Coordinates of N, CA, C and O in Angstrom, one line a residue:
L1 N -39.6 -19.0 4.9 CA -40.5 -19.9 4.1 C -41.2 -20.8 5.1 O -40.7 -21.2 6.2
E2 N -42.4 -21.1 4.8 CA -43.3 -21.9 5.6 C -43.2 -23.4 5.5 O -43.7 -24.2 6.2
M3 N -42.4 -23.8 4.5 CA -42.3 -25.3 4.2 C -41.5 -26.0 5.3 O -40.4 -25.6 5.6
P4 N -42.1 -27.0 5.9 CA -41.4 -27.7 7.0 C -40.0 -28.3 6.5 O -39.1 -28.4 7.3
E5 N -40.0 -28.7 5.2 CA -38.7 -29.3 4.8 C -37.6 -28.3 4.8 O -36.5 -28.6 5.2
F6 N -37.9 -27.0 4.4 CA -36.9 -26.0 4.4 C -36.5 -25.6 5.8 O -35.3 -25.5 6.1
Q7 N -37.5 -25.6 6.7 CA -37.2 -25.3 8.1 C -36.3 -26.3 8.7 O -35.4 -26.0 9.5
A8 N -36.5 -27.6 8.4 CA -35.7 -28.7 8.9 C -34.3 -28.6 8.4 O -33.3 -28.7 9.1
L9 N -34.1 -28.2 7.1 CA -32.8 -28.1 6.5 C -32.1 -26.9 7.1 O -30.9 -27.0 7.4
A10 N -32.8 -25.8 7.3 CA -32.2 -24.6 7.9 C -31.7 -24.9 9.4 O -30.6 -24.5 9.8
A11 N -32.5 -25.7 10.1 CA -32.1 -26.0 11.5 C -30.8 -26.9 11.5 O -30.0 -26.8 12.3
L12 N -30.7 -27.8 10.5 CA -29.5 -28.6 10.4 C -28.2 -27.8 10.2 O -27.1 -28.2 10.6
L13 N -28.3 -26.7 9.5 CA -27.1 -25.8 9.3 C -26.5 -25.4 10.6 O -25.3 -25.2 10.7
H14 N -27.3 -25.3 11.7 CA -26.8 -24.8 13.0 C -26.7 -25.9 14.0 O -26.7 -25.7 15.2
D15 N -26.7 -27.2 13.5 CA -26.7 -28.3 14.4 C -25.3 -28.8 14.6 O -24.6 -29.1 13.6
G16 N -24.8 -28.9 15.8 CA -23.5 -29.4 16.1 C -22.7 -28.5 17.0 O -23.2 -27.5 17.5
T17 N -21.4 -28.8 17.2 CA -20.6 -27.9 18.1 C -20.3 -26.6 17.3 O -20.4 -26.6 16.0
P18 N -19.9 -25.6 17.9 CA -19.6 -24.3 17.2 C -18.5 -24.6 16.1 O -18.6 -24.1 15.0
D19 N -17.5 -25.4 16.4 CA -16.5 -25.7 15.4 C -17.1 -26.5 14.2 O -16.8 -26.2 13.1
E20 N -18.0 -27.4 14.5 CA -18.6 -28.2 13.4 C -19.5 -27.3 12.5 O -19.5 -27.4 11.3
V21 N -20.3 -26.5 13.2 CA -21.2 -25.6 12.4 C -20.4 -24.6 11.6 O -20.7 -24.4 10.4
A22 N -19.4 -24.0 12.2 CA -18.5 -23.0 11.5 C -17.8 -23.7 10.3 O -17.7 -23.1 9.2
K23 N -17.3 -24.9 10.5 CA -16.6 -25.6 9.5 C -17.6 -25.9 8.3 O -17.2 -25.8 7.1
N24 N -18.8 -26.3 8.6 CA -19.8 -26.5 7.6 C -20.0 -25.3 6.8 O -20.0 -25.3 5.5
F25 N -20.2 -24.1 7.4 CA -20.4 -22.9 6.7 C -19.1 -22.5 5.9 O -19.2 -22.1 4.7
M26 N -18.0 -22.8 6.5 CA -16.7 -22.5 5.7 C -16.6 -23.3 4.5 O -16.3 -22.8 3.4
N27 N -16.9 -24.6 4.6 CA -16.9 -25.5 3.4 C -17.8 -25.0 2.3 O -17.4 -25.0 1.1
H28 N -19.0 -24.6 2.7 CA -20.0 -24.1 1.7 C -19.4 -22.8 1.1 O -19.6 -22.6 -0.1
G29 N -18.9 -21.9 1.9 CA -18.3 -20.7 1.4 C -17.2 -20.9 0.4 O -17.2 -20.3 -0.7
Y30 N -16.3 -21.9 0.7 CA -15.3 -22.2 -0.3 C -15.8 -22.8 -1.5 O -15.3 -22.6 -2.6
D31 N -16.9 -23.6 -1.4 CA -17.5 -24.2 -2.6 C -18.0 -23.1 -3.5 O -17.7 -23.1 -4.7
Y32 N -18.7 -22.1 -3.0 CA -19.2 -21.0 -3.8 C -18.0 -20.2 -4.3 O -18.0 -19.8 -5.5
L33 N -17.0 -19.9 -3.5 CA -15.9 -19.1 -4.0 C -15.1 -19.8 -5.1 O -14.8 -19.2 -6.1
N34 N -14.9 -21.1 -4.9 CA -14.2 -21.9 -5.9 C -14.9 -21.9 -7.3 O -14.3 -21.9 -8.3
K35 N -16.2 -22.0 -7.2 CA -17.0 -22.0 -8.5 C -16.7 -20.7 -9.2 O -16.6 -20.7 -10.5
V36 N -16.6 -19.6 -8.5 CA -16.4 -18.3 -9.2 C -14.9 -18.2 -9.7 O -14.7 -17.9 -10.9
V37 N -14.0 -18.6 -8.9 CA -12.6 -18.5 -9.2 C -12.3 -19.5 -10.4 O -11.5 -19.1 -11.3
L38 N -12.9 -20.6 -10.4 CA -12.6 -21.6 -11.4 C -13.5 -21.4 -12.7 O -13.5 -22.2 -13.6
K39 N -14.2 -20.3 -12.7 CA -15.1 -20.0 -13.8 C -16.2 -21.0 -14.1 O -16.6 -21.3 -15.2
E40 N -16.6 -21.7 -13.0 CA -17.7 -22.7 -13.2 C -19.0 -22.2 -12.7 O -20.0 -22.9 -12.7
S41 N -19.1 -21.0 -12.3 CA -20.3 -20.4 -11.7 C -21.3 -20.0 -12.9 O -20.8 -19.4 -13.9
K42 N -22.5 -20.3 -12.7 CA -23.5 -19.8 -13.6 C -24.0 -18.4 -13.3 O -24.6 -17.7 -14.1
N43 N -23.8 -18.0 -12.0 CA -24.2 -16.7 -11.6 C -23.2 -16.2 -10.5 O -23.3 -16.4 -9.3
S44 N -22.1 -15.6 -11.0 CA -21.0 -15.2 -10.1 C -21.4 -14.3 -9.0 O -20.9 -14.4 -7.8
E45 N -22.2 -13.3 -9.3 CA -22.6 -12.3 -8.3 C -23.4 -13.0 -7.2 O -23.1 -12.8 -6.0
Q46 N -24.3 -14.0 -7.5 CA -25.0 -14.7 -6.5 C -24.1 -15.6 -5.7 O -24.2 -15.7 -4.5
D47 N -23.2 -16.3 -6.4 CA -22.2 -17.2 -5.7 C -21.3 -16.4 -4.7 O -21.0 -16.9 -3.6
I48 N -20.9 -15.2 -5.1 CA -20.1 -14.4 -4.2 C -20.9 -14.0 -3.0 O -20.4 -14.0 -1.9
E49 N -22.1 -13.6 -3.2 CA -23.0 -13.2 -2.1 C -23.1 -14.4 -1.1 O -23.1 -14.2 0.1
Q50 N -23.3 -15.6 -1.7 CA -23.5 -16.8 -0.9 C -22.2 -17.1 -0.1 O -22.3 -17.5 1.0
A51 N -21.1 -17.0 -0.8 CA -19.8 -17.2 -0.1 C -19.6 -16.3 1.1 O -19.3 -16.8 2.2
I52 N -19.9 -15.0 0.9 CA -19.7 -14.1 2.0 C -20.7 -14.4 3.1 O -20.3 -14.4 4.3
Y53 N -21.9 -14.7 2.7 CA -22.9 -15.1 3.7 C -22.4 -16.3 4.5 O -22.5 -16.3 5.8
C54 N -21.9 -17.3 3.9 CA -21.4 -18.5 4.6 C -20.2 -18.2 5.5 O -20.2 -18.6 6.7
F55 N -19.3 -17.4 5.0 CA -18.1 -17.0 5.9 C -18.6 -16.2 7.1 O -18.2 -16.4 8.2
D56 N -19.6 -15.2 6.8 CA -20.1 -14.4 7.9 C -20.8 -15.3 8.9 O -20.6 -15.1 10.1
E57 N -21.6 -16.3 8.5 CA -22.3 -17.2 9.4 C -21.3 -18.0 10.2 O -21.5 -18.2 11.4
G58 N -20.3 -18.5 9.6 CA -19.3 -19.3 10.3 C -18.6 -18.4 11.4 O -18.4 -18.9 12.5
L59 N -18.4 -17.1 11.0 CA -17.7 -16.3 12.0 C -18.6 -15.8 13.1 O -18.2 -15.2 14.1
E60 N -19.9 -16.0 13.0 CA -20.9 -15.7 14.1 C -20.5 -16.6 15.3 O -20.9 -16.2 16.4
Y61 N -19.9 -17.7 15.1 CA -19.5 -18.6 16.2 C -18.1 -18.3 16.7 O -17.6 -19.1 17.5
K62 N -17.5 -17.3 16.3 CA -16.1 -17.0 16.5 C -15.7 -17.1 18.0 O -14.7 -17.8 18.3
K63 N -16.4 -16.6 18.9 CA -16.0 -16.6 20.3 C -16.1 -18.0 20.9 O -15.4 -18.2 21.9
D64 N -16.8 -18.9 20.2 CA -16.9 -20.3 20.8 C -16.0 -21.3 20.0 O -16.0 -22.5 20.4
I65 N -15.4 -20.8 18.9 CA -14.6 -21.8 18.1 C -13.3 -22.0 18.8 O -12.6 -21.1 19.2
K66 N -12.9 -23.3 18.9 CA -11.7 -23.7 19.5 C -10.5 -23.8 18.5 O -9.3 -23.6 18.9
D67 N -10.8 -24.2 17.3 CA -9.8 -24.4 16.3 C -9.3 -23.1 15.6 O -10.0 -22.5 14.8
Q68 N -8.1 -22.8 15.9 CA -7.5 -21.5 15.4 C -7.4 -21.6 13.9 O -7.5 -20.6 13.2
G69 N -7.1 -22.7 13.3 CA -7.0 -22.9 11.9 C -8.3 -22.6 11.2 O -8.3 -22.1 10.1
L70 N -9.4 -23.0 11.8 CA -10.7 -22.8 11.3 C -11.0 -21.3 11.2 O -11.5 -20.7 10.2
L71 N -10.6 -20.5 12.3 CA -10.8 -19.1 12.3 C -10.0 -18.4 11.2 O -10.4 -17.5 10.5
Y72 N -8.8 -18.9 11.0 CA -7.9 -18.4 10.0 C -8.6 -18.6 8.6 O -8.7 -17.7 7.8
Q73 N -9.1 -19.9 8.3 CA -9.7 -20.2 7.1 C -11.0 -19.4 6.8 O -11.2 -18.9 5.7
L74 N -11.8 -19.1 7.8 CA -13.0 -18.3 7.7 C -12.6 -16.9 7.3 O -13.2 -16.3 6.4
H75 N -11.6 -16.3 8.0 CA -11.2 -14.9 7.6 C -10.6 -14.8 6.3 O -10.9 -13.9 5.5
M76 N -9.8 -15.8 5.9 CA -9.1 -15.8 4.6 C -10.1 -16.0 3.5 O -10.0 -15.4 2.4
G77 N -11.1 -16.9 3.7 CA -12.1 -17.1 2.7 C -12.9 -15.8 2.4 O -13.1 -15.5 1.3
R78 N -13.2 -15.1 3.5 CA -14.0 -13.9 3.3 C -13.1 -12.8 2.7 O -13.5 -12.1 1.8
A79 N -11.8 -12.8 3.0 CA -10.9 -11.8 2.4 C -10.7 -12.1 0.9 O -10.8 -11.2 0.1
K80 N -10.6 -13.4 0.5 CA -10.4 -13.7 -0.9 C -11.7 -13.3 -1.6 O -11.6 -12.9 -2.8
T81 N -12.9 -13.5 -1.0 CA -14.1 -13.2 -1.7 C -14.2 -11.7 -1.8 O -14.6 -11.2 -2.9
N82 N -13.9 -11.0 -0.8 CA -14.0 -9.5 -0.8 C -13.1 -8.9 -1.8 O -13.4 -7.9 -2.4
I83 N -11.9 -9.4 -2.0 CA -10.9 -8.8 -2.9 C -11.5 -9.0 -4.3 O -11.2 -8.1 -5.2
L84 N -12.2 -10.0 -4.6 CA -12.8 -10.2 -5.9 C -13.8 -9.1 -6.3 O -14.0 -8.8 -7.5
I85 N -14.5 -8.6 -5.3 CA -15.5 -7.6 -5.6 C -15.1 -6.2 -5.2 O -16.0 -5.3 -5.1
G86 N -13.8 -6.0 -5.0 CA -13.3 -4.7 -4.7 C -13.6 -4.1 -3.3 O -13.5 -2.9 -3.1
Q87 N -13.8 -5.0 -2.4 CA -14.0 -4.6 -1.0 C -12.7 -4.6 -0.3 O -12.4 -5.5 0.5
F88 N -11.8 -3.7 -0.7 CA -10.4 -3.8 -0.2 C -10.2 -3.5 1.2 O -9.3 -4.1 1.9
G89 N -11.0 -2.7 1.8 CA -10.9 -2.4 3.3 C -11.3 -3.6 4.1 O -10.6 -4.0 5.0
R90 N -12.4 -4.3 3.6 CA -12.8 -5.5 4.3 C -11.8 -6.6 4.1 O -11.5 -7.4 5.0
T91 N -11.1 -6.7 2.9 CA -10.1 -7.6 2.7 C -8.9 -7.4 3.7 O -8.5 -8.4 4.3
K92 N -8.5 -6.2 3.8 CA -7.5 -5.8 4.8 C -7.8 -6.3 6.2 O -7.0 -7.0 6.9
E93 N -9.0 -6.0 6.6 CA -9.5 -6.3 8.0 C -9.4 -7.8 8.2 O -8.9 -8.3 9.3
D94 N -9.9 -8.6 7.2 CA -9.9 -10.0 7.4 C -8.5 -10.6 7.3 O -8.2 -11.6 8.1
C95 N -7.6 -10.1 6.5 CA -6.2 -10.6 6.5 C -5.6 -10.3 7.8 O -4.9 -11.2 8.4
L96 N -5.8 -9.1 8.4 CA -5.2 -8.8 9.7 C -5.7 -9.8 10.8 O -5.0 -10.2 11.7
E97 N -7.0 -10.0 10.7 CA -7.6 -11.0 11.7 C -7.0 -12.4 11.5 O -6.7 -13.1 12.4
A98 N -6.9 -12.8 10.2 CA -6.4 -14.2 9.9 C -5.0 -14.3 10.4 O -4.6 -15.4 11.0
L99 N -4.2 -13.2 10.3 CA -2.8 -13.3 10.8 C -2.7 -13.5 12.3 O -1.6 -13.9 12.8
K100 N -3.7 -13.2 13.0 CA -3.7 -13.4 14.5 C -3.7 -14.9 14.8 O -3.3 -15.4 15.9
Y101 N -4.2 -15.7 13.8 CA -4.4 -17.2 14.0 C -3.3 -18.0 13.3 O -2.9 -19.0 13.8
R102 N -2.8 -17.5 12.2 CA -1.7 -18.1 11.5 C -0.9 -17.1 10.7 O -1.5 -16.2 10.0
D103 N 0.4 -17.2 10.8 CA 1.3 -16.3 10.0 C 1.6 -17.0 8.7 O 2.4 -17.9 8.6
T104 N 0.9 -16.6 7.6 CA 1.1 -17.3 6.4 C 1.4 -16.3 5.3 O 1.1 -15.1 5.3
E105 N 2.2 -16.8 4.3 CA 2.5 -16.1 3.1 C 1.3 -15.6 2.4 O 1.2 -14.4 2.0
Q106 N 0.3 -16.4 2.3 CA -0.9 -16.1 1.5 C -1.6 -14.8 2.2 O -2.0 -13.9 1.5
A107 N -1.7 -14.8 3.5 CA -2.4 -13.7 4.1 C -1.6 -12.4 3.9 O -2.2 -11.3 3.6
Y108 N -0.3 -12.4 4.0 CA 0.5 -11.2 3.7 C 0.4 -10.8 2.2 O 0.3 -9.6 2.0
I109 N 0.4 -11.7 1.3 CA 0.3 -11.3 -0.1 C -1.1 -10.7 -0.4 O -1.1 -9.6 -1.0
I110 N -2.2 -11.3 0.1 CA -3.5 -10.7 -0.2 C -3.6 -9.4 0.5 O -4.2 -8.4 0.0
L111 N -3.1 -9.3 1.7 CA -3.1 -8.0 2.4 C -2.4 -6.9 1.7 O -2.9 -5.8 1.5
A112 N -1.2 -7.2 1.2 CA -0.4 -6.2 0.4 C -1.1 -5.9 -0.9 O -1.2 -4.7 -1.2
R113 N -1.7 -6.9 -1.5 CA -2.4 -6.6 -2.8 C -3.6 -5.7 -2.6 O -3.9 -4.8 -3.4
S114 N -4.3 -5.9 -1.4 CA -5.5 -5.1 -1.1 C -5.1 -3.6 -1.0 O -5.8 -2.7 -1.3
R115 N -3.8 -3.4 -0.5 CA -3.3 -2.0 -0.4 C -2.9 -1.4 -1.8 O -3.1 -0.3 -2.0
I116 N -2.4 -2.3 -2.6 CA -2.0 -1.8 -4.0 C -3.2 -1.4 -4.7 O -3.2 -0.3 -5.4
F117 N -4.3 -2.1 -4.6 CA -5.6 -1.8 -5.3 C -6.1 -0.4 -4.9 O -6.8 0.2 -5.7
V118 N -5.8 0.0 -3.7 CA -6.3 1.4 -3.3 C -5.2 2.4 -3.3 O -5.2 3.5 -2.7
E119 N -4.1 2.0 -4.1 CA -2.9 2.9 -4.3 C -2.3 3.3 -3.0 O -1.7 4.4 -2.9
R120 N -2.3 2.5 -2.0 CA -1.6 2.7 -0.7 C -0.3 1.9 -0.8 O -0.1 0.9 -0.1
Y121 N 0.6 2.3 -1.7 CA 1.8 1.5 -2.0 C 2.8 1.4 -0.9 O 3.3 0.3 -0.6
R122 N 3.0 2.5 -0.1 CA 3.9 2.4 1.1 C 3.4 1.3 2.1 O 4.1 0.6 2.6
E123 N 2.1 1.4 2.3 CA 1.4 0.4 3.2 C 1.6 -1.0 2.7 O 1.9 -2.0 3.4
A124 N 1.5 -1.2 1.4 CA 1.7 -2.5 0.7 C 3.1 -3.0 0.9 O 3.3 -4.2 1.3
V125 N 4.0 -2.1 0.7 CA 5.5 -2.5 1.0 C 5.7 -2.9 2.4 O 6.3 -3.9 2.7
E126 N 5.1 -2.1 3.3 CA 5.3 -2.4 4.8 C 4.7 -3.8 5.1 O 5.4 -4.6 5.8
H127 N 3.5 -4.1 4.6 CA 3.0 -5.5 4.9 C 3.8 -6.6 4.2 O 4.0 -7.6 4.9
A128 N 4.3 -6.3 3.0 CA 5.1 -7.3 2.4 C 6.4 -7.5 3.1 O 6.8 -8.7 3.3
E129 N 7.0 -6.5 3.6 CA 8.2 -6.6 4.4 C 8.0 -7.3 5.7 O 8.9 -8.0 6.2
K130 N 6.9 -7.0 6.3 CA 6.6 -7.7 7.6 C 6.5 -9.2 7.3 O 7.0 -10.0 8.1
G131 N 5.8 -9.6 6.2 CA 5.7 -11.0 5.9 C 7.1 -11.6 5.6 O 7.4 -12.7 5.9
L132 N 7.9 -10.8 4.9 CA 9.3 -11.3 4.5 C 10.2 -11.5 5.8 O 11.1 -12.4 5.7
K133 N 9.9 -10.8 6.8 CA 10.6 -11.0 8.1 C 10.3 -12.4 8.6 O 11.2 -13.0 9.3
R134 N 9.1 -12.9 8.4 CA 8.7 -14.2 8.9 C 8.9 -15.3 7.9 O 9.1 -16.4 8.2
I135 N 8.8 -14.9 6.6 CA 9.0 -15.9 5.5 C 9.9 -15.3 4.5 O 9.5 -14.8 3.4
P136 N 11.2 -15.3 4.8 CA 12.2 -14.6 4.0 C 12.4 -15.1 2.6 O 12.8 -14.3 1.7
D137 N 12.1 -16.3 2.3 CA 12.3 -16.9 1.0 C 11.1 -16.8 0.1 O 11.0 -17.5 -0.9
S138 N 10.1 -16.1 0.5 CA 8.8 -16.0 -0.3 C 8.9 -15.3 -1.6 O 9.1 -14.0 -1.6
K139 N 8.8 -16.0 -2.7 CA 8.9 -15.4 -4.0 C 7.6 -14.5 -4.2 O 7.7 -13.4 -4.8
G140 N 6.5 -14.9 -3.7 CA 5.3 -14.1 -3.8 C 5.4 -12.8 -3.1 O 4.9 -11.8 -3.6
L141 N 5.9 -12.8 -1.9 CA 6.0 -11.6 -1.1 C 7.1 -10.6 -1.8 O 6.9 -9.4 -1.8
L142 N 8.2 -11.2 -2.3 CA 9.2 -10.4 -3.0 C 8.5 -9.8 -4.2 O 8.8 -8.6 -4.5
A143 N 7.7 -10.5 -4.9 CA 7.1 -10.0 -6.1 C 6.1 -8.8 -5.8 O 6.1 -7.8 -6.5
V144 N 5.3 -9.0 -4.8 CA 4.3 -8.0 -4.5 C 5.0 -6.8 -3.9 O 4.5 -5.6 -4.1
R145 N 6.1 -7.0 -3.1 CA 6.8 -5.8 -2.6 C 7.4 -5.0 -3.8 O 7.3 -3.8 -3.8
K146 N 8.0 -5.7 -4.8 CA 8.6 -5.1 -5.9 C 7.5 -4.3 -6.7 O 7.7 -3.2 -7.1
Q147 N 6.3 -5.0 -6.9 CA 5.2 -4.3 -7.6 C 4.8 -3.0 -6.9 O 4.7 -2.0 -7.5
A148 N 4.7 -3.1 -5.6 CA 4.3 -1.9 -4.8 C 5.4 -0.8 -4.9 O 5.0 0.4 -5.1
K149 N 6.6 -1.2 -4.8 CA 7.7 -0.2 -4.9 C 7.8 0.4 -6.3 O 8.0 1.7 -6.4
D150 N 7.6 -0.4 -7.3 CA 7.6 0.2 -8.7 C 6.5 1.1 -8.9 O 6.6 2.2 -9.6
M151 N 5.3 0.9 -8.3 CA 4.1 1.7 -8.5 C 4.3 3.0 -7.7 O 3.7 4.0 -8.0
E152 N 5.0 2.9 -6.6 CA 5.1 4.0 -5.6 C 6.1 5.1 -6.3 O 5.9 6.2 -6.1
A153 N 7.0 4.6 -7.1 CA 8.1 5.5 -7.6 C 7.5 6.4 -8.7 O 6.5 6.3 -9.3

């Protein structure tokens, strides 16, 4: 767009340290994602596209980001958005990336569920069991492992 106001706003999106810029994009991505999840979106398809765009833009700064938690959140945000639209391979990739930065129950659960959706039940069980080795009392991981085992049988 040729409007100077728009160009100024666009420049502000990329103003700051890599961590600040990525965090800004992450926050916007979660705002769009939450609107969809909480059923507050007037246009879910557009909000999902915007969420993915924001997480992608934040991850453009990946090599310069110092905050490991921020990298985890960017990958998990994109994984959560992709699972909503059936992009299960991308969900898996982002969960595996997120696990490099933080070992969390949520990442293992979403990873295992992404495998269930593509009927890769053995793989889902393996990811759930890997998570259970780290978080043995996880009710969520126990449930997703049981679901995958039941569907595998």
